[in-house]
Amino acid sequence: MALTFNHQTNEISNDGVITVGGVAVGGDNSPYFGDRGLFGGGYGSTSTIDYVTISSTGNATDFGDLSVARYRLASCAGSGRGLFAGGGFSSTDTIDYVTIATTGNAADFGNLLATEYDLAGCSDPTRGLFGGGAADAGSTVIQYVTIASTGNATDFGDLTTGRYQPFALSDGTKGVFAGGRPGDPSNVIDFVTIQTTGNATDFGDLTVARHNSAGASNKTRGVFGGGRSGGSNLDVIDYITVATTGNATDFGNLSSIRYGLAASTNGTRAVFGGGDNTSGSGENTIEYITIANTGNATDFGDLTAARVQLAGCSGD
């Protein structure tokens, strides 16, 4: 982070986030797009957390373990922490956290409002959101935590429709929840302003209605990769301009069709890890795109173990 003083206007600006008492004040919020990507949980290796350096390529390295082994969980990051919330095998309300810069096992953070799985997570530098889930065959609940502290989640508002297996992203201001299914796959994209509690508002529609996709974003563009629709797995990647509501546009394709993957980003690249095509036991594939440039994904490396329905986040 650097502070700049303009002698003509007497204005102070910075290229990152200034924190006072653990709360971000000013800046462009970009540092929450850290260069270390984490992939946690998943069916096939359910307590494992892996990490990669997003700006390079290569195989993932073991980071540590979740406090509770599970899949179908959600993740978000900020304030130097990565959070993992909810999930199965038996549904849990557990939220645990890691310090992203330091390898090691996750520690207890608090609890969701209720036991939940098949939910999605996103965040700005200080507040993490978790939305949707399988409760009541498709939950509308959005809940939030303050990432720098520990404690239980608080009610935030509601999605426009109840659904489970949605996917989410954030540009550091807006939280965007997309897809999922209350039965048939959904093409709905909703958004909220992360620092303002309240119900979600319609954003637009995905190019293909689906669930079990993964989302990532920089400050301008958000991308959604893979998923499942009508019994078929997908290699679709589409994108939105987060500041402007509207329908998603085709971006390119993953290297293979798969659902139940996870994503992390450093603000330049989006990295997609894991997922499954047809085997049911998951894949170890990691691939990446450059968010600013449309096109197909490129091989990055491999996870330490194959798995599906895992969760991803990033930070420093």
PDB file of C-alpha atoms in Angstrom:
ATOM      1  CA  MET A   1       0.000   0.000   0.000  1.00  0.00           C
ATOM      2  CA  ALA A   2       1.205   3.546  -0.800  1.00  0.00           C
ATOM      3  CA  LEU A   3      -0.213   6.911   0.290  1.00  0.00           C
ATOM      4  CA  THR A   4      -0.136   9.823  -2.162  1.00  0.00           C
ATOM      5  CA  PHE A   5      -0.550  13.490  -1.170  1.00  0.00           C
ATOM      6  CA  ASN A   6      -1.757  15.887  -3.896  1.00  0.00           C
ATOM      7  CA  HIS A   7      -0.318  19.336  -3.069  1.00  0.00           C
ATOM      8  CA  GLN A   8      -2.729  21.092  -5.442  1.00  0.00           C
ATOM      9  CA  THR A   9      -5.936  19.613  -4.070  1.00  0.00           C
ATOM     10  CA  ASN A  10      -4.713  18.711  -0.545  1.00  0.00           C
ATOM     11  CA  GLU A  11      -6.163  15.232  -1.074  1.00  0.00           C
ATOM     12  CA  ILE A  12      -4.636  12.008   0.232  1.00  0.00           C
ATOM     13  CA  SER A  13      -5.170   8.863  -1.807  1.00  0.00           C
ATOM     14  CA  ASN A  14      -3.915   5.302  -1.509  1.00  0.00           C
ATOM     15  CA  ASP A  15      -3.578   2.289  -3.756  1.00  0.00           C
ATOM     16  CA  GLY A  16      -4.837  -0.125  -1.129  1.00  0.00           C
ATOM     17  CA  VAL A  17      -6.826  -0.240   2.102  1.00  0.00           C
ATOM     18  CA  ILE A  18      -6.101   1.757   5.231  1.00  0.00           C
ATOM     19  CA  THR A  19      -7.400   0.031   8.335  1.00  0.00           C
ATOM     20  CA  VAL A  20      -8.344   1.712  11.583  1.00  0.00           C
ATOM     21  CA  GLY A  21      -9.195  -0.615  14.423  1.00  0.00           C
ATOM     22  CA  GLY A  22      -9.378  -3.492  11.964  1.00  0.00           C
ATOM     23  CA  VAL A  23     -11.907  -1.711   9.726  1.00  0.00           C
ATOM     24  CA  ALA A  24     -11.068  -0.741   6.140  1.00  0.00           C
ATOM     25  CA  VAL A  25     -11.413   2.969   5.416  1.00  0.00           C
ATOM     26  CA  GLY A  26     -10.786   4.298   1.918  1.00  0.00           C
ATOM     27  CA  GLY A  27      -8.719   2.862  -0.873  1.00  0.00           C
ATOM     28  CA  ASP A  28      -9.836   0.732  -3.779  1.00  0.00           C
ATOM     29  CA  ASN A  29     -10.166  -2.437  -1.672  1.00  0.00           C
ATOM     30  CA  SER A  30      -8.070  -4.388  -4.188  1.00  0.00           C
ATOM     31  CA  PRO A  31      -5.695  -6.028  -1.665  1.00  0.00           C
ATOM     32  CA  TYR A  32      -8.368  -8.566  -0.738  1.00  0.00           C
ATOM     33  CA  PHE A  33      -7.579 -10.144  -4.130  1.00  0.00           C
ATOM     34  CA  GLY A  34      -4.487 -11.840  -2.716  1.00  0.00           C
ATOM     35  CA  ASP A  35      -2.075 -14.000  -4.694  1.00  0.00           C
ATOM     36  CA  ARG A  36      -2.507 -17.135  -2.586  1.00  0.00           C
ATOM     37  CA  GLY A  37      -5.491 -19.234  -3.610  1.00  0.00           C
ATOM     38  CA  LEU A  38      -6.969 -21.791  -1.232  1.00  0.00           C
ATOM     39  CA  PHE A  39      -9.129 -24.808  -2.064  1.00  0.00           C
ATOM     40  CA  GLY A  40     -10.784 -26.488   0.923  1.00  0.00           C
ATOM     41  CA  GLY A  41     -12.898 -29.563   1.554  1.00  0.00           C
ATOM     42  CA  GLY A  42     -14.696 -31.483  -1.155  1.00  0.00           C
ATOM     43  CA  TYR A  43     -15.924 -35.007  -1.702  1.00  0.00           C
ATOM     44  CA  GLY A  44     -12.926 -37.287  -2.096  1.00  0.00           C
ATOM     45  CA  SER A  45     -10.604 -35.453   0.325  1.00  0.00           C
ATOM     46  CA  THR A  46     -12.938 -33.697   2.654  1.00  0.00           C
ATOM     47  CA  SER A  47     -10.697 -32.029   5.248  1.00  0.00           C
ATOM     48  CA  THR A  48      -7.826 -31.047   2.948  1.00  0.00           C
ATOM     49  CA  ILE A  49      -6.920 -27.408   2.286  1.00  0.00           C
ATOM     50  CA  ASP A  50      -4.529 -26.828  -0.639  1.00  0.00           C
ATOM     51  CA  TYR A  51      -2.898 -23.628  -1.796  1.00  0.00           C
ATOM     52  CA  VAL A  52      -1.443 -22.239  -5.009  1.00  0.00           C
ATOM     53  CA  THR A  53       0.327 -19.030  -5.990  1.00  0.00           C
ATOM     54  CA  ILE A  54      -2.158 -17.621  -8.495  1.00  0.00           C
ATOM     55  CA  SER A  55       0.300 -15.519 -10.510  1.00  0.00           C
ATOM     56  CA  SER A  56       2.411 -18.584 -11.298  1.00  0.00           C
ATOM     57  CA  THR A  57       1.517 -22.091 -12.462  1.00  0.00           C
ATOM     58  CA  GLY A  58       2.181 -25.464 -10.857  1.00  0.00           C
ATOM     59  CA  ASN A  59       0.677 -28.086  -8.610  1.00  0.00           C
ATOM     60  CA  ALA A  60      -1.053 -27.220  -5.347  1.00  0.00           C
ATOM     61  CA  THR A  61       0.655 -27.690  -1.973  1.00  0.00           C
ATOM     62  CA  ASP A  62      -0.905 -28.920   1.245  1.00  0.00           C
ATOM     63  CA  PHE A  63      -1.923 -26.027   3.528  1.00  0.00           C
ATOM     64  CA  GLY A  64      -3.598 -27.851   6.426  1.00  0.00           C
ATOM     65  CA  ASP A  65      -7.002 -29.255   7.341  1.00  0.00           C
ATOM     66  CA  LEU A  66     -10.475 -27.969   8.037  1.00  0.00           C
ATOM     67  CA  SER A  67     -11.723 -28.327  11.611  1.00  0.00           C
ATOM     68  CA  VAL A  68     -14.602 -30.485  10.307  1.00  0.00           C
ATOM     69  CA  ALA A  69     -14.250 -32.678   7.223  1.00  0.00           C
ATOM     70  CA  ARG A  70     -16.967 -31.771   4.742  1.00  0.00           C
ATOM     71  CA  TYR A  71     -18.043 -30.943   1.208  1.00  0.00           C
ATOM     72  CA  ARG A  72     -20.791 -28.730  -0.316  1.00  0.00           C
ATOM     73  CA  LEU A  73     -19.436 -25.840   1.771  1.00  0.00           C
ATOM     74  CA  ALA A  74     -18.830 -22.132   1.045  1.00  0.00           C
ATOM     75  CA  SER A  75     -15.808 -19.887   1.414  1.00  0.00           C
ATOM     76  CA  CYS A  76     -14.846 -16.205   1.453  1.00  0.00           C
ATOM     77  CA  ALA A  77     -11.820 -14.162   2.462  1.00  0.00           C
ATOM     78  CA  GLY A  78     -10.699 -10.791   3.801  1.00  0.00           C
ATOM     79  CA  SER A  79      -8.562  -9.199   6.522  1.00  0.00           C
ATOM     80  CA  GLY A  80      -5.890 -11.829   5.820  1.00  0.00           C
ATOM     81  CA  ARG A  81      -8.238 -14.677   6.669  1.00  0.00           C
ATOM     82  CA  GLY A  82      -9.983 -17.383   4.677  1.00  0.00           C
ATOM     83  CA  LEU A  83     -13.329 -18.633   6.020  1.00  0.00           C
ATOM     84  CA  PHE A  84     -15.065 -21.941   5.298  1.00  0.00           C
ATOM     85  CA  ALA A  85     -18.725 -22.280   6.290  1.00  0.00           C
ATOM     86  CA  GLY A  86     -21.403 -24.953   6.416  1.00  0.00           C
ATOM     87  CA  GLY A  87     -21.332 -28.125   4.363  1.00  0.00           C
ATOM     88  CA  GLY A  88     -22.010 -31.868   4.727  1.00  0.00           C
ATOM     89  CA  PHE A  89     -21.776 -34.969   4.936  1.00  0.00           C
ATOM     90  CA  SER A  90     -24.177 -34.357   7.780  1.00  0.00           C
ATOM     91  CA  SER A  91     -25.164 -30.701   7.540  1.00  0.00           C
ATOM     92  CA  THR A  92     -23.158 -28.429   9.836  1.00  0.00           C
ATOM     93  CA  ASP A  93     -23.318 -24.808  11.016  1.00  0.00           C
ATOM     94  CA  THR A  94     -19.539 -24.654  11.488  1.00  0.00           C
ATOM     95  CA  ILE A  95     -17.540 -21.640  10.350  1.00  0.00           C
ATOM     96  CA  ASP A  96     -13.787 -22.044  10.596  1.00  0.00           C
ATOM     97  CA  TYR A  97     -10.913 -19.879   9.472  1.00  0.00           C
ATOM     98  CA  VAL A  98      -7.260 -19.870   8.494  1.00  0.00           C
ATOM     99  CA  THR A  99      -4.665 -17.132   8.273  1.00  0.00           C
ATOM    100  CA  ILE A 100      -3.952 -17.234   4.551  1.00  0.00           C
ATOM    101  CA  ALA A 101      -0.290 -16.231   4.779  1.00  0.00           C
ATOM    102  CA  THR A 102       0.502 -19.001   7.291  1.00  0.00           C
ATOM    103  CA  THR A 103      -0.016 -22.692   6.578  1.00  0.00           C
ATOM    104  CA  GLY A 104      -1.761 -24.719   9.259  1.00  0.00           C
ATOM    105  CA  ASN A 105      -5.077 -26.188  10.312  1.00  0.00           C
ATOM    106  CA  ALA A 106      -8.292 -24.203  10.485  1.00  0.00           C
ATOM    107  CA  ALA A 107      -9.597 -22.865  13.803  1.00  0.00           C
ATOM    108  CA  ASP A 108     -13.155 -22.353  15.006  1.00  0.00           C
ATOM    109  CA  PHE A 109     -14.678 -19.000  14.020  1.00  0.00           C
ATOM    110  CA  GLY A 110     -18.340 -19.354  15.039  1.00  0.00           C
ATOM    111  CA  ASN A 111     -21.577 -20.676  13.607  1.00  0.00           C
ATOM    112  CA  LEU A 112     -24.057 -20.005  10.845  1.00  0.00           C
ATOM    113  CA  LEU A 113     -27.635 -19.103  11.787  1.00  0.00           C
ATOM    114  CA  ALA A 114     -28.537 -22.781  11.312  1.00  0.00           C
ATOM    115  CA  THR A 115     -27.022 -25.950   9.909  1.00  0.00           C
ATOM    116  CA  GLU A 116     -26.634 -25.493   6.164  1.00  0.00           C
ATOM    117  CA  TYR A 117     -24.974 -26.927   3.065  1.00  0.00           C
ATOM    118  CA  ASP A 118     -25.006 -26.136  -0.673  1.00  0.00           C
ATOM    119  CA  LEU A 119     -24.600 -22.403   0.062  1.00  0.00           C
ATOM    120  CA  ALA A 120     -22.321 -19.792  -1.574  1.00  0.00           C
ATOM    121  CA  GLY A 121     -19.923 -17.209  -0.161  1.00  0.00           C
ATOM    122  CA  CYS A 122     -18.430 -13.846  -1.137  1.00  0.00           C
ATOM    123  CA  SER A 123     -16.878 -10.894   0.677  1.00  0.00           C
ATOM    124  CA  ASP A 124     -15.348  -7.461   0.704  1.00  0.00           C
ATOM    125  CA  PRO A 125     -12.170  -6.865   2.756  1.00  0.00           C
ATOM    126  CA  THR A 126     -14.036  -6.828   6.082  1.00  0.00           C
ATOM    127  CA  ARG A 127     -17.424  -8.560   5.748  1.00  0.00           C
ATOM    128  CA  GLY A 128     -18.200 -12.079   4.541  1.00  0.00           C
ATOM    129  CA  LEU A 129     -21.587 -13.145   3.191  1.00  0.00           C
ATOM    130  CA  PHE A 130     -23.111 -16.608   2.863  1.00  0.00           C
ATOM    131  CA  GLY A 131     -26.288 -17.044   0.838  1.00  0.00           C
ATOM    132  CA  GLY A 132     -28.731 -19.762  -0.124  1.00  0.00           C
ATOM    133  CA  GLY A 133     -28.514 -23.413   0.871  1.00  0.00           C
ATOM    134  CA  ALA A 134     -30.401 -26.663   0.888  1.00  0.00           C
ATOM    135  CA  ALA A 135     -32.579 -25.966   3.940  1.00  0.00           C
ATOM    136  CA  ASP A 136     -36.284 -26.021   3.038  1.00  0.00           C
ATOM    137  CA  ALA A 137     -35.338 -27.247  -0.466  1.00  0.00           C
ATOM    138  CA  GLY A 138     -33.821 -23.872  -1.283  1.00  0.00           C
ATOM    139  CA  SER A 139     -33.036 -21.158   1.259  1.00  0.00           C
ATOM    140  CA  THR A 140     -33.393 -17.407   0.653  1.00  0.00           C
ATOM    141  CA  VAL A 141     -31.260 -16.508   3.674  1.00  0.00           C
ATOM    142  CA  ILE A 142     -28.196 -14.267   3.353  1.00  0.00           C
ATOM    143  CA  GLN A 143     -26.094 -13.980   6.509  1.00  0.00           C
ATOM    144  CA  TYR A 144     -22.883 -12.147   7.327  1.00  0.00           C
ATOM    145  CA  VAL A 145     -19.843 -12.148   9.581  1.00  0.00           C
ATOM    146  CA  THR A 146     -17.093  -9.635  10.333  1.00  0.00           C
ATOM    147  CA  ILE A 147     -14.035 -11.478   9.049  1.00  0.00           C
ATOM    148  CA  ALA A 148     -11.394  -9.877  11.298  1.00  0.00           C
ATOM    149  CA  SER A 149     -13.196 -10.986  14.471  1.00  0.00           C
ATOM    150  CA  THR A 150     -14.737 -14.300  15.468  1.00  0.00           C
ATOM    151  CA  GLY A 151     -18.374 -14.974  16.264  1.00  0.00           C
ATOM    152  CA  ASN A 152     -21.653 -16.207  14.910  1.00  0.00           C
ATOM    153  CA  ALA A 153     -23.313 -15.062  11.698  1.00  0.00           C
ATOM    154  CA  THR A 154     -26.021 -12.369  11.653  1.00  0.00           C
ATOM    155  CA  ASP A 155     -29.025 -12.103   9.341  1.00  0.00           C
ATOM    156  CA  PHE A 156     -28.364  -9.858   6.322  1.00  0.00           C
ATOM    157  CA  GLY A 157     -31.494 -10.206   4.170  1.00  0.00           C
ATOM    158  CA  ASP A 158     -32.868 -12.528   1.499  1.00  0.00           C
ATOM    159  CA  LEU A 159     -32.131 -13.623  -2.045  1.00  0.00           C
ATOM    160  CA  THR A 160     -34.838 -12.884  -4.621  1.00  0.00           C
ATOM    161  CA  THR A 161     -35.638 -16.619  -4.814  1.00  0.00           C
ATOM    162  CA  GLY A 162     -34.869 -19.573  -2.565  1.00  0.00           C
ATOM    163  CA  ARG A 163     -32.236 -21.873  -4.007  1.00  0.00           C
ATOM    164  CA  TYR A 164     -29.409 -24.232  -3.211  1.00  0.00           C
ATOM    165  CA  GLN A 165     -26.091 -24.852  -4.973  1.00  0.00           C
ATOM    166  CA  PRO A 166     -25.763 -21.205  -6.102  1.00  0.00           C
ATOM    167  CA  PHE A 167     -22.369 -19.603  -6.703  1.00  0.00           C
ATOM    168  CA  ALA A 168     -21.096 -16.154  -5.823  1.00  0.00           C
ATOM    169  CA  LEU A 169     -18.473 -13.473  -6.420  1.00  0.00           C
ATOM    170  CA  SER A 170     -17.660  -9.930  -5.317  1.00  0.00           C
ATOM    171  CA  ASP A 171     -15.867  -6.904  -6.748  1.00  0.00           C
ATOM    172  CA  GLY A 172     -15.183  -5.647  -3.218  1.00  0.00           C
ATOM    173  CA  THR A 173     -18.419  -3.620  -3.078  1.00  0.00           C
ATOM    174  CA  LYS A 174     -21.208  -5.754  -4.491  1.00  0.00           C
ATOM    175  CA  GLY A 175     -21.905  -9.375  -3.631  1.00  0.00           C
ATOM    176  CA  VAL A 176     -23.369 -11.301  -6.559  1.00  0.00           C
ATOM    177  CA  PHE A 177     -25.227 -14.614  -6.167  1.00  0.00           C
ATOM    178  CA  ALA A 178     -26.062 -16.578  -9.306  1.00  0.00           C
ATOM    179  CA  GLY A 179     -27.755 -19.770 -10.424  1.00  0.00           C
ATOM    180  CA  GLY A 180     -28.589 -22.659  -8.132  1.00  0.00           C
ATOM    181  CA  ARG A 181     -31.737 -24.661  -8.150  1.00  0.00           C
ATOM    182  CA  PRO A 182     -35.003 -24.796  -6.269  1.00  0.00           C
ATOM    183  CA  GLY A 183     -35.726 -27.809  -8.521  1.00  0.00           C
ATOM    184  CA  ASP A 184     -34.897 -26.907 -12.106  1.00  0.00           C
ATOM    185  CA  PRO A 185     -31.609 -25.018 -12.617  1.00  0.00           C
ATOM    186  CA  SER A 186     -31.888 -21.248 -12.236  1.00  0.00           C
ATOM    187  CA  ASN A 187     -30.471 -18.501 -14.479  1.00  0.00           C
ATOM    188  CA  VAL A 188     -31.113 -15.775 -11.877  1.00  0.00           C
ATOM    189  CA  ILE A 189     -28.324 -13.373 -10.886  1.00  0.00           C
ATOM    190  CA  ASP A 190     -28.927 -11.302  -7.709  1.00  0.00           C
ATOM    191  CA  PHE A 191     -26.788  -8.665  -6.038  1.00  0.00           C
ATOM    192  CA  VAL A 192     -26.415  -6.878  -2.712  1.00  0.00           C
ATOM    193  CA  THR A 193     -24.185  -4.087  -1.446  1.00  0.00           C
ATOM    194  CA  ILE A 194     -22.035  -5.934   1.080  1.00  0.00           C
ATOM    195  CA  GLN A 195     -21.780  -3.131   3.654  1.00  0.00           C
ATOM    196  CA  THR A 196     -25.557  -2.480   3.599  1.00  0.00           C
ATOM    197  CA  THR A 197     -27.892  -5.118   5.012  1.00  0.00           C
ATOM    198  CA  GLY A 198     -31.093  -5.791   3.075  1.00  0.00           C
ATOM    199  CA  ASN A 199     -32.654  -7.993   0.454  1.00  0.00           C
ATOM    200  CA  ALA A 200     -31.017  -8.818  -2.857  1.00  0.00           C
ATOM    201  CA  THR A 201     -32.005  -7.116  -6.125  1.00  0.00           C
ATOM    202  CA  ASP A 202     -32.238  -8.687  -9.578  1.00  0.00           C
ATOM    203  CA  PHE A 203     -29.042  -8.220 -11.610  1.00  0.00           C
ATOM    204  CA  GLY A 204     -29.795 -10.152 -14.810  1.00  0.00           C
ATOM    205  CA  ASP A 205     -29.541 -13.714 -16.160  1.00  0.00           C
ATOM    206  CA  LEU A 206     -26.809 -16.254 -16.826  1.00  0.00           C
ATOM    207  CA  THR A 207     -26.183 -17.421 -20.390  1.00  0.00           C
ATOM    208  CA  VAL A 208     -27.161 -20.938 -19.271  1.00  0.00           C
ATOM    209  CA  ALA A 209     -29.332 -21.817 -16.262  1.00  0.00           C
ATOM    210  CA  ARG A 210     -27.198 -23.956 -13.971  1.00  0.00           C
ATOM    211  CA  HIS A 211     -26.027 -24.907 -10.486  1.00  0.00           C
ATOM    212  CA  ASN A 212     -22.707 -26.037  -8.967  1.00  0.00           C
ATOM    213  CA  SER A 213     -20.647 -23.483 -10.911  1.00  0.00           C
ATOM    214  CA  ALA A 214     -17.879 -21.280  -9.465  1.00  0.00           C
ATOM    215  CA  GLY A 215     -17.454 -17.505  -9.484  1.00  0.00           C
ATOM    216  CA  ALA A 216     -14.535 -15.074  -9.272  1.00  0.00           C
ATOM    217  CA  SER A 217     -14.076 -11.379  -9.975  1.00  0.00           C
ATOM    218  CA  ASN A 218     -11.753  -8.428 -10.212  1.00  0.00           C
ATOM    219  CA  LYS A 219     -12.862  -4.836  -9.559  1.00  0.00           C
ATOM    220  CA  THR A 220     -14.682  -4.691 -12.888  1.00  0.00           C
ATOM    221  CA  ARG A 221     -15.557  -8.096 -14.323  1.00  0.00           C
ATOM    222  CA  GLY A 222     -16.993 -11.210 -12.725  1.00  0.00           C
ATOM    223  CA  VAL A 223     -16.770 -14.682 -14.272  1.00  0.00           C
ATOM    224  CA  PHE A 224     -18.692 -17.917 -13.696  1.00  0.00           C
ATOM    225  CA  GLY A 225     -17.218 -21.248 -14.814  1.00  0.00           C
ATOM    226  CA  GLY A 226     -18.643 -24.728 -15.288  1.00  0.00           C
ATOM    227  CA  GLY A 227     -21.720 -26.144 -13.590  1.00  0.00           C
ATOM    228  CA  ARG A 228     -24.554 -28.531 -14.277  1.00  0.00           C
ATOM    229  CA  SER A 229     -27.844 -28.023 -16.113  1.00  0.00           C
ATOM    230  CA  GLY A 230     -30.622 -30.500 -16.818  1.00  0.00           C
ATOM    231  CA  GLY A 231     -28.457 -33.535 -16.051  1.00  0.00           C
ATOM    232  CA  SER A 232     -25.543 -32.350 -18.220  1.00  0.00           C
ATOM    233  CA  ASN A 233     -22.234 -30.958 -17.002  1.00  0.00           C
ATOM    234  CA  LEU A 234     -20.953 -27.771 -18.642  1.00  0.00           C
ATOM    235  CA  ASP A 235     -17.691 -26.182 -19.748  1.00  0.00           C
ATOM    236  CA  VAL A 236     -19.275 -22.724 -20.096  1.00  0.00           C
ATOM    237  CA  ILE A 237     -17.563 -19.596 -18.781  1.00  0.00           C
ATOM    238  CA  ASP A 238     -19.584 -16.392 -18.874  1.00  0.00           C
ATOM    239  CA  TYR A 239     -18.994 -12.928 -17.491  1.00  0.00           C
ATOM    240  CA  ILE A 240     -20.702  -9.837 -16.150  1.00  0.00           C
ATOM    241  CA  THR A 241     -19.623  -6.241 -15.582  1.00  0.00           C
ATOM    242  CA  VAL A 242     -20.261  -6.096 -11.838  1.00  0.00           C
ATOM    243  CA  ALA A 243     -20.924  -2.354 -11.615  1.00  0.00           C
ATOM    244  CA  THR A 244     -23.650  -2.540 -14.273  1.00  0.00           C
ATOM    245  CA  THR A 245     -26.716  -4.760 -14.072  1.00  0.00           C
ATOM    246  CA  GLY A 246     -27.503  -6.884 -17.111  1.00  0.00           C
ATOM    247  CA  ASN A 247     -27.310 -10.380 -18.522  1.00  0.00           C
ATOM    248  CA  ALA A 248     -24.111 -12.432 -18.621  1.00  0.00           C
ATOM    249  CA  THR A 249     -22.079 -12.755 -21.830  1.00  0.00           C
ATOM    250  CA  ASP A 250     -20.077 -15.698 -23.173  1.00  0.00           C
ATOM    251  CA  PHE A 251     -16.415 -15.589 -22.098  1.00  0.00           C
ATOM    252  CA  GLY A 252     -15.009 -18.922 -23.311  1.00  0.00           C
ATOM    253  CA  ASN A 253     -14.764 -22.508 -22.081  1.00  0.00           C
ATOM    254  CA  LEU A 254     -13.098 -24.663 -19.469  1.00  0.00           C
ATOM    255  CA  SER A 255     -10.793 -27.423 -20.720  1.00  0.00           C
ATOM    256  CA  SER A 256     -13.449 -30.017 -19.867  1.00  0.00           C
ATOM    257  CA  ILE A 257     -17.070 -30.177 -18.772  1.00  0.00           C
ATOM    258  CA  ARG A 258     -17.484 -30.332 -15.005  1.00  0.00           C
ATOM    259  CA  TYR A 259     -19.556 -29.230 -12.028  1.00  0.00           C
ATOM    260  CA  GLY A 260     -18.854 -28.744  -8.334  1.00  0.00           C
ATOM    261  CA  LEU A 261     -15.598 -26.860  -8.876  1.00  0.00           C
ATOM    262  CA  ALA A 262     -14.234 -23.904  -6.891  1.00  0.00           C
ATOM    263  CA  ALA A 263     -12.521 -20.650  -7.819  1.00  0.00           C
ATOM    264  CA  SER A 264     -10.022 -18.147  -6.433  1.00  0.00           C
ATOM    265  CA  THR A 265      -8.617 -14.921  -7.863  1.00  0.00           C
ATOM    266  CA  ASN A 266      -5.788 -12.417  -7.467  1.00  0.00           C
ATOM    267  CA  GLY A 267      -7.720  -9.763  -9.396  1.00  0.00           C
ATOM    268  CA  THR A 268      -5.919 -10.583 -12.636  1.00  0.00           C
ATOM    269  CA  ARG A 269      -6.408 -14.313 -12.981  1.00  0.00           C
ATOM    270  CA  ALA A 270      -9.305 -16.540 -11.979  1.00  0.00           C
ATOM    271  CA  VAL A 271      -8.216 -20.079 -11.093  1.00  0.00           C
ATOM    272  CA  PHE A 272     -10.711 -22.967 -11.190  1.00  0.00           C
ATOM    273  CA  GLY A 273      -9.925 -26.127  -9.219  1.00  0.00           C
ATOM    274  CA  GLY A 274     -11.490 -29.552  -8.809  1.00  0.00           C
ATOM    275  CA  GLY A 275     -14.990 -30.516  -9.868  1.00  0.00           C
ATOM    276  CA  ASP A 276     -16.282 -33.626 -11.580  1.00  0.00           C
ATOM    277  CA  ASN A 277     -17.335 -34.770 -15.029  1.00  0.00           C
ATOM    278  CA  THR A 278     -18.873 -38.230 -14.712  1.00  0.00           C
ATOM    279  CA  SER A 279     -16.846 -40.314 -12.242  1.00  0.00           C
ATOM    280  CA  GLY A 280     -18.477 -38.976  -9.065  1.00  0.00           C
ATOM    281  CA  SER A 281     -15.146 -38.993  -7.205  1.00  0.00           C
ATOM    282  CA  GLY A 282     -13.866 -35.654  -8.507  1.00  0.00           C
ATOM    283  CA  GLU A 283     -10.945 -34.351 -10.532  1.00  0.00           C
ATOM    284  CA  ASN A 284      -7.655 -32.743  -9.537  1.00  0.00           C
ATOM    285  CA  THR A 285      -7.586 -30.294 -12.461  1.00  0.00           C
ATOM    286  CA  ILE A 286      -6.593 -26.652 -11.916  1.00  0.00           C
ATOM    287  CA  GLU A 287      -6.858 -24.180 -14.798  1.00  0.00           C
ATOM    288  CA  TYR A 288      -6.922 -20.418 -15.160  1.00  0.00           C
ATOM    289  CA  ILE A 289      -8.137 -17.514 -17.243  1.00  0.00           C
ATOM    290  CA  THR A 290      -7.092 -13.875 -17.435  1.00  0.00           C
ATOM    291  CA  ILE A 291     -10.246 -12.078 -16.322  1.00  0.00           C
ATOM    292  CA  ALA A 292      -9.773  -9.035 -18.552  1.00  0.00           C
ATOM    293  CA  ASN A 293      -9.402 -11.133 -21.727  1.00  0.00           C
ATOM    294  CA  THR A 294     -12.126 -13.423 -23.036  1.00  0.00           C
ATOM    295  CA  GLY A 295     -11.014 -16.886 -24.148  1.00  0.00           C
ATOM    296  CA  ASN A 296     -10.650 -20.483 -23.051  1.00  0.00           C
ATOM    297  CA  ALA A 297      -9.015 -21.687 -19.838  1.00  0.00           C
ATOM    298  CA  THR A 298      -5.370 -22.804 -19.699  1.00  0.00           C
ATOM    299  CA  ASP A 299      -3.878 -25.623 -17.634  1.00  0.00           C
ATOM    300  CA  PHE A 300      -2.413 -24.476 -14.305  1.00  0.00           C
ATOM    301  CA  GLY A 301      -1.517 -27.716 -12.483  1.00  0.00           C
ATOM    302  CA  ASP A 302      -3.173 -30.218 -10.146  1.00  0.00           C
ATOM    303  CA  LEU A 303      -4.701 -30.273  -6.680  1.00  0.00           C
ATOM    304  CA  THR A 304      -3.074 -32.592  -4.135  1.00  0.00           C
ATOM    305  CA  ALA A 305      -6.087 -34.902  -4.486  1.00  0.00           C
ATOM    306  CA  ALA A 306      -9.108 -35.214  -6.764  1.00  0.00           C
ATOM    307  CA  ARG A 307     -12.322 -33.844  -5.307  1.00  0.00           C
ATOM    308  CA  VAL A 308     -15.687 -32.268  -6.107  1.00  0.00           C
ATOM    309  CA  GLN A 309     -17.981 -29.757  -4.359  1.00  0.00           C
ATOM    310  CA  LEU A 310     -15.115 -28.001  -2.629  1.00  0.00           C
ATOM    311  CA  ALA A 311     -14.761 -24.264  -1.864  1.00  0.00           C
ATOM    312  CA  GLY A 312     -12.169 -21.646  -2.815  1.00  0.00           C
ATOM    313  CA  CYS A 313     -10.951 -18.216  -1.693  1.00  0.00           C
ATOM    314  CA  SER A 314      -7.839 -16.071  -1.933  1.00  0.00           C
ATOM    315  CA  GLY A 315      -5.777 -13.539   0.000  1.00  0.00           C
ATOM    316  CA  ASP A 316      -2.282 -12.732   1.257  1.00  0.00           C
TER     317      ASP A 316
END
